[in-house]
Coordinates of C-alpha atoms and ligand atoms in Angstrom, one line a residue:
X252 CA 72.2 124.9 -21.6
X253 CA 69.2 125.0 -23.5
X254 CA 67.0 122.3 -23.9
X255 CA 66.8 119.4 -26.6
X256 CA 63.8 118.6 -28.0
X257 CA 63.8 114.7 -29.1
X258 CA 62.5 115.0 -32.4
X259 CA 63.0 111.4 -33.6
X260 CA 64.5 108.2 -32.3
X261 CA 65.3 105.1 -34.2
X262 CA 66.2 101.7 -32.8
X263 CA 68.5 99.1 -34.5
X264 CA 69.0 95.5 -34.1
X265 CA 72.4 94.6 -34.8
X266 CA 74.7 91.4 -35.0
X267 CA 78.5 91.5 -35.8
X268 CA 80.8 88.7 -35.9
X269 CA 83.5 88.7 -33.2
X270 CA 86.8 87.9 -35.3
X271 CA 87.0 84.9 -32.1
X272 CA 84.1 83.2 -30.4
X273 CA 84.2 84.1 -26.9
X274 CA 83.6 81.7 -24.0
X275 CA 82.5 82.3 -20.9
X276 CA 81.4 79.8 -17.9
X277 CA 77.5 80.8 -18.9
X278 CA 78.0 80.4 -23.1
X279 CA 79.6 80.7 -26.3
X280 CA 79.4 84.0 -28.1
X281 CA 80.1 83.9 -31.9
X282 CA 77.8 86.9 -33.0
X283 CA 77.5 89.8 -30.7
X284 CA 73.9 90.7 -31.1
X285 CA 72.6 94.4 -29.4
X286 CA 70.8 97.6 -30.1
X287 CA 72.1 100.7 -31.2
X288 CA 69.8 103.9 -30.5
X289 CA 69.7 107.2 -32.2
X290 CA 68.2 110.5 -30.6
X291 CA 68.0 113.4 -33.2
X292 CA 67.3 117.3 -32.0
X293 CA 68.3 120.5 -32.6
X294 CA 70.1 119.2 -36.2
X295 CA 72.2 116.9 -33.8
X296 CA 72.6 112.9 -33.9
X297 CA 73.4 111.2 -30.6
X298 CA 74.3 107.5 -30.5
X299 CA 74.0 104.7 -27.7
X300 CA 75.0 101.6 -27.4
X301 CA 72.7 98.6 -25.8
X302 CA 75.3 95.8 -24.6
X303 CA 72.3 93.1 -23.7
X304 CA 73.3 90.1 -26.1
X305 CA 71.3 86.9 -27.6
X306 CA 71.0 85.4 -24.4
X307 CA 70.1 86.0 -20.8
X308 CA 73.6 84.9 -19.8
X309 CA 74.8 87.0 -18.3
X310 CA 71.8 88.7 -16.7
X311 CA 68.2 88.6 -17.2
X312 CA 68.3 90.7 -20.4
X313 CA 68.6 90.1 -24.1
X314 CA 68.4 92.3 -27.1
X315 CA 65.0 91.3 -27.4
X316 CA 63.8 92.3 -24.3
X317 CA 65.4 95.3 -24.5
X318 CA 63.8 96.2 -27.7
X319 CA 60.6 95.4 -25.9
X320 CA 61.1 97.7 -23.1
X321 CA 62.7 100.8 -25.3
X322 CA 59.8 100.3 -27.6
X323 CA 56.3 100.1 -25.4
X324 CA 57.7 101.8 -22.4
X325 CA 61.0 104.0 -22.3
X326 CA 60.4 105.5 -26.0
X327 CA 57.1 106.7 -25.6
X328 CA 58.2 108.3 -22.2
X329 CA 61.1 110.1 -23.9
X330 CA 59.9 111.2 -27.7
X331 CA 59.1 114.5 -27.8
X332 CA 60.3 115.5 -24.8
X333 CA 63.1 118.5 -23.9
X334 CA 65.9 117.5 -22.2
X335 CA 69.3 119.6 -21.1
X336 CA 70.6 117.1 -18.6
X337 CA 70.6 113.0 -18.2
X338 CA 69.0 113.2 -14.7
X339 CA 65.7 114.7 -16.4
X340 CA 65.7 111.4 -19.0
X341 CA 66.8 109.2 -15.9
X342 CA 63.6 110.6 -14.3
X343 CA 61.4 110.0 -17.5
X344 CA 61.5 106.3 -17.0
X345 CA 61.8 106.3 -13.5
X346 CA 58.6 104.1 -13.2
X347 CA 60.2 101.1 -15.4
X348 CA 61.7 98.4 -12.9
X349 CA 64.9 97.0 -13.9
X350 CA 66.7 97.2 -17.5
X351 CA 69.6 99.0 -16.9
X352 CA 71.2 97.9 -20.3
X353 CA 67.9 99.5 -22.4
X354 CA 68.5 102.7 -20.4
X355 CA 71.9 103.2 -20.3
X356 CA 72.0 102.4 -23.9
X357 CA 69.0 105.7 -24.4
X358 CA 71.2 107.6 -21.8
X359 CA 74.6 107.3 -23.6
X360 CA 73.1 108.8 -26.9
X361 CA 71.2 111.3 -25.3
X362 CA 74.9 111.9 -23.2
X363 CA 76.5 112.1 -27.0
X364 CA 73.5 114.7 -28.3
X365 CA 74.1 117.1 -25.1
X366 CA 77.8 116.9 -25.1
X367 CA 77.3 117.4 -29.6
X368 CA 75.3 120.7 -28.3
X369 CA 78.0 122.1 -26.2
X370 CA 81.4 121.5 -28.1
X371 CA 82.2 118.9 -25.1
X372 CA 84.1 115.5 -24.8
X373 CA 82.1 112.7 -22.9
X374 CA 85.6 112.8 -20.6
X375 CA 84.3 116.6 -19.6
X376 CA 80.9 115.6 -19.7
X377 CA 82.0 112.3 -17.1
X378 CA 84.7 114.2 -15.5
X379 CA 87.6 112.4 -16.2
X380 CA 91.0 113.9 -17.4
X381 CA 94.1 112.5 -18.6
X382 CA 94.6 111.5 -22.1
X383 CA 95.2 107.7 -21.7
X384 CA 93.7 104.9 -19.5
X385 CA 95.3 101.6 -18.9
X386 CA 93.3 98.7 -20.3
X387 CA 93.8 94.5 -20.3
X388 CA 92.3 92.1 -22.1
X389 CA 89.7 89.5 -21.0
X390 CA 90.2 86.4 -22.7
X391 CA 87.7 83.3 -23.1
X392 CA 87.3 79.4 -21.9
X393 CA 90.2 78.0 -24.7
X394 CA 90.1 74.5 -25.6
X395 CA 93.0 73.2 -23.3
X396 CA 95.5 74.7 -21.0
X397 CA 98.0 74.7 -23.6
X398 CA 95.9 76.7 -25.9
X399 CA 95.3 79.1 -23.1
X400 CA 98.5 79.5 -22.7
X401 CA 99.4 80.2 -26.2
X402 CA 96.4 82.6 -27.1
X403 CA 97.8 84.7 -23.5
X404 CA 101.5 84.8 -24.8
X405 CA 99.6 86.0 -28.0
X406 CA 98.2 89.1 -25.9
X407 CA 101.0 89.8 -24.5
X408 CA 102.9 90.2 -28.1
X409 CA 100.3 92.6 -28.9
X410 CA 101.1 94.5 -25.9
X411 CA 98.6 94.2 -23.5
X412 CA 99.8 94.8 -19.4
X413 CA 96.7 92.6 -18.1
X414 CA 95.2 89.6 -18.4
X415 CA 92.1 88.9 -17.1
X416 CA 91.0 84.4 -18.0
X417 CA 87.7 82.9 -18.2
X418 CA 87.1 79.9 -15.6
X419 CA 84.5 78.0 -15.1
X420 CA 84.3 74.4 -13.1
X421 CA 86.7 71.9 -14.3
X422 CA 88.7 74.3 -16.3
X423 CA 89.8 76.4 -13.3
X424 CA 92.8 75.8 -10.8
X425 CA 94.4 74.0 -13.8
X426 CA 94.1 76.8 -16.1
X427 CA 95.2 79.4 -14.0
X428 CA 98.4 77.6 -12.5
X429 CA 99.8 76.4 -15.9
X430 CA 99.0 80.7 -17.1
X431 CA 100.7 81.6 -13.9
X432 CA 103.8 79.2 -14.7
X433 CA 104.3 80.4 -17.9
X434 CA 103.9 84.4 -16.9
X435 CA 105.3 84.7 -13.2
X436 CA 105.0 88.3 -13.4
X437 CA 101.9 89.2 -15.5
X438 CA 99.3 91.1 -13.7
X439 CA 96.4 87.9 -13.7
X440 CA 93.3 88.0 -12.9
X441 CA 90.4 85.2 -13.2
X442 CA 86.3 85.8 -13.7
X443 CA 83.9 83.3 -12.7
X444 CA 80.7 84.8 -14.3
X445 CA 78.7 83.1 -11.1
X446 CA 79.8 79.9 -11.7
X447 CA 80.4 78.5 -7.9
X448 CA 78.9 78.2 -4.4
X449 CA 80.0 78.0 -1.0
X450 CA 80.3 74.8 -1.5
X451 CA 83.1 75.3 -4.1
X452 CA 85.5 77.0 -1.3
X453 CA 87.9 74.5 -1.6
X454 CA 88.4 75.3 -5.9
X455 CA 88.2 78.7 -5.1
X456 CA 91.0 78.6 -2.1
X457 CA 93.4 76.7 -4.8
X458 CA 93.5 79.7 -6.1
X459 CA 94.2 81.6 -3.9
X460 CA 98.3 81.4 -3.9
X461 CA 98.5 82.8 -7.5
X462 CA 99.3 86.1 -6.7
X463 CA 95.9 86.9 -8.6
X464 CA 95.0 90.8 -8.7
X465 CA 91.3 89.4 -7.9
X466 CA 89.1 86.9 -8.5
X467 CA 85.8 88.5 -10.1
X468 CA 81.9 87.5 -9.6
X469 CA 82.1 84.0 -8.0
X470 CA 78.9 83.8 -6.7
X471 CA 75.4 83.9 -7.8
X472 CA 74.6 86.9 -9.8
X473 CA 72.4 88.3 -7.5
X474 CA 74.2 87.8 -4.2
X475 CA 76.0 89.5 -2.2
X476 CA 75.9 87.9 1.3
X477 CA 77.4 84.7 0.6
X478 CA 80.4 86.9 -0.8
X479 CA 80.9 88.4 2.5
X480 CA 81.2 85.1 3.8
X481 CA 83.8 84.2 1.1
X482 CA 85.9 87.0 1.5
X483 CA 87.5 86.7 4.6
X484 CA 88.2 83.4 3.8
X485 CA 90.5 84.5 1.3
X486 CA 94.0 86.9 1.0
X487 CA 93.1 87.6 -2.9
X488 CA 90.2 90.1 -3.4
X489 CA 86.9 89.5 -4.7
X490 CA 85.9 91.7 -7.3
X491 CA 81.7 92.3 -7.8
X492 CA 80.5 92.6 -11.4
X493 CA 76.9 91.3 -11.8
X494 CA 75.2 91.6 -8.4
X495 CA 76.4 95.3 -8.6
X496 CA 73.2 97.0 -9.9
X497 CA 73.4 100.1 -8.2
X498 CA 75.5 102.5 -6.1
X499 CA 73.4 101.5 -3.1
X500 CA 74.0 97.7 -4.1
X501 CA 78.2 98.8 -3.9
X502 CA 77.1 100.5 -0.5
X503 CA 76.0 97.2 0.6
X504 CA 78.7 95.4 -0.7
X505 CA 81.2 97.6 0.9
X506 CA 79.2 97.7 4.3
X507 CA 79.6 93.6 4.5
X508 CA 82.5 93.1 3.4
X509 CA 81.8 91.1 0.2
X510 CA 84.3 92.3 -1.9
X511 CA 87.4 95.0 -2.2
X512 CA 87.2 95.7 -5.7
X513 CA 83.9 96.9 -8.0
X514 CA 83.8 96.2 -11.8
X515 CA 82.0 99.0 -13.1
X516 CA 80.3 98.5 -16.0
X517 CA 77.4 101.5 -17.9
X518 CA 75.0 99.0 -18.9
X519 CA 74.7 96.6 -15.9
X520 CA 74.4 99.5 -13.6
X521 CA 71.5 101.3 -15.8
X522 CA 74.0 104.1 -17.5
X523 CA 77.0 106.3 -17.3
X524 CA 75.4 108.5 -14.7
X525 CA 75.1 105.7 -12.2
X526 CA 78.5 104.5 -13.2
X527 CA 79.5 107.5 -12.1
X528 CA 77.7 107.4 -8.8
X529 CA 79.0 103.9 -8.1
X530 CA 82.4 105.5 -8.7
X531 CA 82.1 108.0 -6.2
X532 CA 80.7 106.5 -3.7
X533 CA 83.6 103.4 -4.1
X534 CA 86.2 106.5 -4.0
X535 CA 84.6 107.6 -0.6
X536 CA 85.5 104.4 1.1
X537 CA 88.8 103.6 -0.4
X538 CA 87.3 100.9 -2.8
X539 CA 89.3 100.9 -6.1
X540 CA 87.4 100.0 -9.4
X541 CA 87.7 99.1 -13.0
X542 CA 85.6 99.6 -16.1
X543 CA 84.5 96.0 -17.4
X544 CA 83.3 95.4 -20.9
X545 CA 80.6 93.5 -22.7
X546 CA 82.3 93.2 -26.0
X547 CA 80.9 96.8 -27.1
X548 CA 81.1 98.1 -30.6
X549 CA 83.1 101.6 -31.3
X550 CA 80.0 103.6 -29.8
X551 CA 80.3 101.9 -26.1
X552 CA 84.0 101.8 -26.0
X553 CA 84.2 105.4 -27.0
X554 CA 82.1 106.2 -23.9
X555 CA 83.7 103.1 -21.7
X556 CA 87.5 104.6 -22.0
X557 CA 85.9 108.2 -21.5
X558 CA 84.7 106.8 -18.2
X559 CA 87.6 105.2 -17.0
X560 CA 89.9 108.1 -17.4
X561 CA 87.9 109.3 -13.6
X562 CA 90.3 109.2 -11.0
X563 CA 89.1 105.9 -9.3
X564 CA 89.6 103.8 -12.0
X565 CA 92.4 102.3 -10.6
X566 CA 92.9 99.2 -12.2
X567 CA 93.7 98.6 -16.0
X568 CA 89.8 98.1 -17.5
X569 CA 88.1 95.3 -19.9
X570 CA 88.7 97.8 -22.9
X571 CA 90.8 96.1 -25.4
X572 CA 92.0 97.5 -29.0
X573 CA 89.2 97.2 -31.6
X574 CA 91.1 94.4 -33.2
X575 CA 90.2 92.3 -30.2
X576 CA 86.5 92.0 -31.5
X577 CA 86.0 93.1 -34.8
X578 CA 87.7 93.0 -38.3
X579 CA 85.4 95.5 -39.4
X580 CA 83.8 97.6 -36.6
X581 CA 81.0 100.4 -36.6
X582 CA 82.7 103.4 -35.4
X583 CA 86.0 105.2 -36.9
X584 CA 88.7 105.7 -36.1
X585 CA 89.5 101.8 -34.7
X586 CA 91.4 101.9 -30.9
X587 CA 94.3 100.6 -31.2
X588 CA 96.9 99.6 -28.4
X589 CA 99.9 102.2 -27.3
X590 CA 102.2 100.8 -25.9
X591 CA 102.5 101.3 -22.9
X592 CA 99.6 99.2 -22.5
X593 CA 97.1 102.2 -22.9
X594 CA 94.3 103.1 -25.1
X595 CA 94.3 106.9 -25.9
X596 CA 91.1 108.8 -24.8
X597 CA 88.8 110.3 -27.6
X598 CA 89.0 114.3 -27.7
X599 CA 86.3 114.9 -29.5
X600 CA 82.6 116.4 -29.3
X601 CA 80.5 114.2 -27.5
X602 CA 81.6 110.2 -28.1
X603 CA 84.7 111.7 -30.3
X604 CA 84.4 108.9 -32.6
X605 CA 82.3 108.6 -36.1
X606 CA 79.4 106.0 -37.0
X607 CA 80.0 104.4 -40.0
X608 CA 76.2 104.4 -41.4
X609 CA 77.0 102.3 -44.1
X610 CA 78.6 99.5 -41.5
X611 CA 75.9 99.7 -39.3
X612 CA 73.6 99.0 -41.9
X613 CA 75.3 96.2 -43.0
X614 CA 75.1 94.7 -39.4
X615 CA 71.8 96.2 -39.1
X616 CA 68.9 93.2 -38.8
X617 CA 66.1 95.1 -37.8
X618 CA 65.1 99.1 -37.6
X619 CA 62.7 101.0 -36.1
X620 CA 61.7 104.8 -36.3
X621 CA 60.1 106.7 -33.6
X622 CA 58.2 110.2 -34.1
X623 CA 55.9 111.9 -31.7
X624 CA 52.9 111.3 -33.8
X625 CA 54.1 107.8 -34.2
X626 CA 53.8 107.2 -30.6
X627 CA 50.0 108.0 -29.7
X628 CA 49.3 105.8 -33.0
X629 CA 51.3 102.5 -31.1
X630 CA 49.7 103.4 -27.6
X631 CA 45.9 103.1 -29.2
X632 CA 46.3 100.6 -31.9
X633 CA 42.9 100.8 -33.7
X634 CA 41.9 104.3 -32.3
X635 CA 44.4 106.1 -34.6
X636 CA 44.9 105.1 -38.1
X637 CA 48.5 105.1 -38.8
X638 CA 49.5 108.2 -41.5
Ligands
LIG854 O1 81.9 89.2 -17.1 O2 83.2 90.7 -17.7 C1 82.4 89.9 -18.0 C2 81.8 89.9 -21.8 C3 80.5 89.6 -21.9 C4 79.8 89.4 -20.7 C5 80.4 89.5 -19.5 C6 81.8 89.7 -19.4 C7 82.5 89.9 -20.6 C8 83.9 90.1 -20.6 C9 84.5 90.8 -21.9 O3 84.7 89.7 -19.8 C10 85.1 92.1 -21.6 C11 85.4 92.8 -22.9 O4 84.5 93.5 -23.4 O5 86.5 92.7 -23.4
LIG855 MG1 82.8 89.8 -15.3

C-alpha cells in the first residue's frame, strides 16, 4: 500500500468510572485512568488505546509516564513521518527502552489508520478468522467469601463460561474452595498479580486439588526462574502474565519450564505486533494462550477480541461484555455477551467500532496536539518561538 503521512497526532488523558471498583492483590481501582492517541493522514483517523493506569501496580508504568514518553520521545520520532506498515513505526522508536503500553497504544491507532486505508478488519490485518471468540470474566478481591461467591453466581447469570478470581494472601485457599464448592463444574481459574514467593509453596499447593484451569502470575513480576522451580511442583499450570515482556521472554519461559500457559496481553508486550509474535512462537511449541485484559475502553477491546480470534488462543480471554466496566463507554456499539459465552468479532474497517467524540470528551482530563512544526518548537524551547 501506499504510504501514510502522520499529519497530526493528539494525546488524551482520560479517567472513567468502572460501574464496580476492582480489586486486585497490588490495589483498588475505582477510576480507570489511561491515554487515548489519535494519528490523522490521508483524511483518515486511527485510534489507540494506552492501558497504563494511575498507578505503577501492575508494572512500572502509569498514565503519566506514558504521557511523558509519547510526548518528549516516541511523538517527535513518529510526526511527520510516512508509514505503510507497523514494523516501520516499531522501528521509529526502536531506541526507547521499555514502555510497551505507550507504544502499543501509538501502534494500535496507527494499526486502525492502515487497516481505515485499505477497507480491512484488524482480524485480517492480525490474521484471525472466525466470527466469535470465547471470553470469561476476571473478577476482583470481594469483601468475604460469601460475597465472592454471590458476585460469581451473578456472572454466571449473565452468561459468562469462565471465571477467572482475584487472590491475594489471606484471601486465597479460602476463597477459592468455598467458589469451587458452590460451582463444581465452572471452568475456574485464580490470578495472583505477583503476590507470593517460594516461600508461599505450601498456599500455593492448597490449591492445587481444585481442578483449576491455571493459576496465573504467582511470582514476582519480573521473574521467571523461580517459576520454573514452581512448576514441577505442581499438576495445575502456571500461567505467565507480567514477566512476559517479549516473544523472547515466552522463549525463555517455555525453554525452563516456568509455565504451560501465556496470558497475552498488547500493551504489556509493547503492541499487537509482538502479541502476535508471542502467539506464534507459543503455537510453535504447543503452548496454548489467552488474551488478558486491563479493563480497556471500546477502542482496546475492539482490537483485544480481533486478536484473539488467531488460532492459538485457546482459552476463553479476559474480554468481558462492556457492561462489565462501564455504564457509559467510549466506543459504539457496546459488546455484549452471546450466549454461548462468546463476544462476536467486529467486521468492520480497521477497529470496526465508532469513537464517541462527545464521550471521550467528557472523560477527557487533559489534551494535547501534535504537528510537525509543533515538534522542532518543543525539542528547542527558546530557539523557536511558538506560532
Ligand atoms: O492481571 O489480568 C490482570 C486488570 C488490570 C490489571 C491486571 C489484570 C487485570 C484483570 C482484568 O484481570 C481483566 C479485564 O480487563 O477484564
Ligand atoms: Mg493477570
Amino acid at each position: 500500500m501506499k504510504p501514510i503521512r502522520i499529519e497530526q497526532i493528539e494525546l488524551r488523558h482520560i479517567s472513567m468510572r468502572l460501574v464496580a471498583p476492582f480489586e486486585t492483590s497490588f490495589g483498588v481501582e475505582e477510576e480507570r485512568e489511561g491515554l487515548i492517541v489519535t494519528l490523522r493522514g490521508d483524511g483518515l483517523t486511527g485510534w489507540g488505546e494506552v492501558v497504563a493506569s494511575h498507578s505503577p501496580g501492575y508494572s512500572a508504568e502509569t498514565a503519566k509516564t506514558e504521557w511523558h514518553i509519547l510526548h518528549d520521545f516516541i511523538i517527535p520520532s513518529v510526526i511527520g513521518k510516512e508509514f505503510a506498515d507497523v514494523e516501520t513505526l516499531e522501528k521509529a522508536y526502536d531506541s526507547v527502552r521499555g514502555h510497551p503500553m505507550a507504544k502499543a497504544g501509538i501502534q494500535l491507532a496507527l494499526y486502525d489508520l492502515l487497516a481505515k486505508a485499505q477497507n480491512v478488519s484488524l482480524q485480517k490485518m492480525f490474521g484471525g478468522s472466525g466470527d466469535r471468540v470465547k471470553v470469561g470474566v476476571s473478577v476482583g478481591i470481594q469483601p468475604s467469601a460469601e460475597k465472592l461467591v454471590e458476585r460469581v453466581g451473578l456472572y454466571l447469570e449473565d452468561g459468562y463460561r469462565r471465571i477467572k478470581m482475584k487472590i491475594k494472601p489471606g484471601r486465597d485457599v479460602q476463597d477459592a474452595k468455598a467458589v469451587r464448592a458452590a460451582f463444581p463444574e465452572i471452568l475456574l481459574q485464580v490470578d495472583a498479580n505477583s503476590a507470593y514467593t517460594l516461600d508461599d509453596v505450601k498456599t500455593i499447593k492448597a490449591m492445587d486439588d481444585l481442578n483449576l484451569l491455571l493459576i496465573e502470575q504467582p511470582l514476582s513480576e519480573d521473574d521467571i526462574f523461580d517459576h520454573a522451580k514452581l512448576q514441577p511442583q505442581l499438576k495445575t499450570a502456571i500461567c505467565l502474565d507480567e514477566s512476559i515482556l517479549t516473544a523472547r521472554h515466552a522463549r525463555w519461559a517455555h525453554e525452563l519450564g516456568a509455565c504451560k500457559i501465556i496470558n497475552i496481553k498488547p500493551g504489556r508486550v509493547g503492541g499487537y505486533r509482538e502479541a502476535i509474535r508471542v502467539h506464534d512462537y507459543c503455537a510453535s511449541v504447543g503452548i496454548p494462550v489467552w488474551c488478558g485484559g486491563m479493563l480497556e475502553t471500546g477502542i482496546g477491546r475492539a482490537a483485544n477480541v480481533a486478536l484473539a480470534s488467531l488460532p492459538n488462543f485457546k482459552l476463553p480471554g479476559d474480554i468481558s461484555a462492556s457492561d462489565r466496566y462501564w455504564k457509559e463507554d467510549i466506543a459504539e456499539p457496546a459488546f455484549s455477551l452471546n450466549k454461548d459465552g462468546t463476544l462476536s468479532v467486529p467486521t468492520g474497517a480497521g477497529l470496526g467500532v465508532n469513537v464517541k467524540e462527545d464521550a471521550l470528551e467528557k472523560v477527557t482530563l487533559a489534551k494535547e496536539t501534535y504537528r510537525e512544526e509543533k515538534k522542532r518548537a518543543m525539542a528547542f524551547p527558546g530557539l523557536h518561538k511558538e506560532a
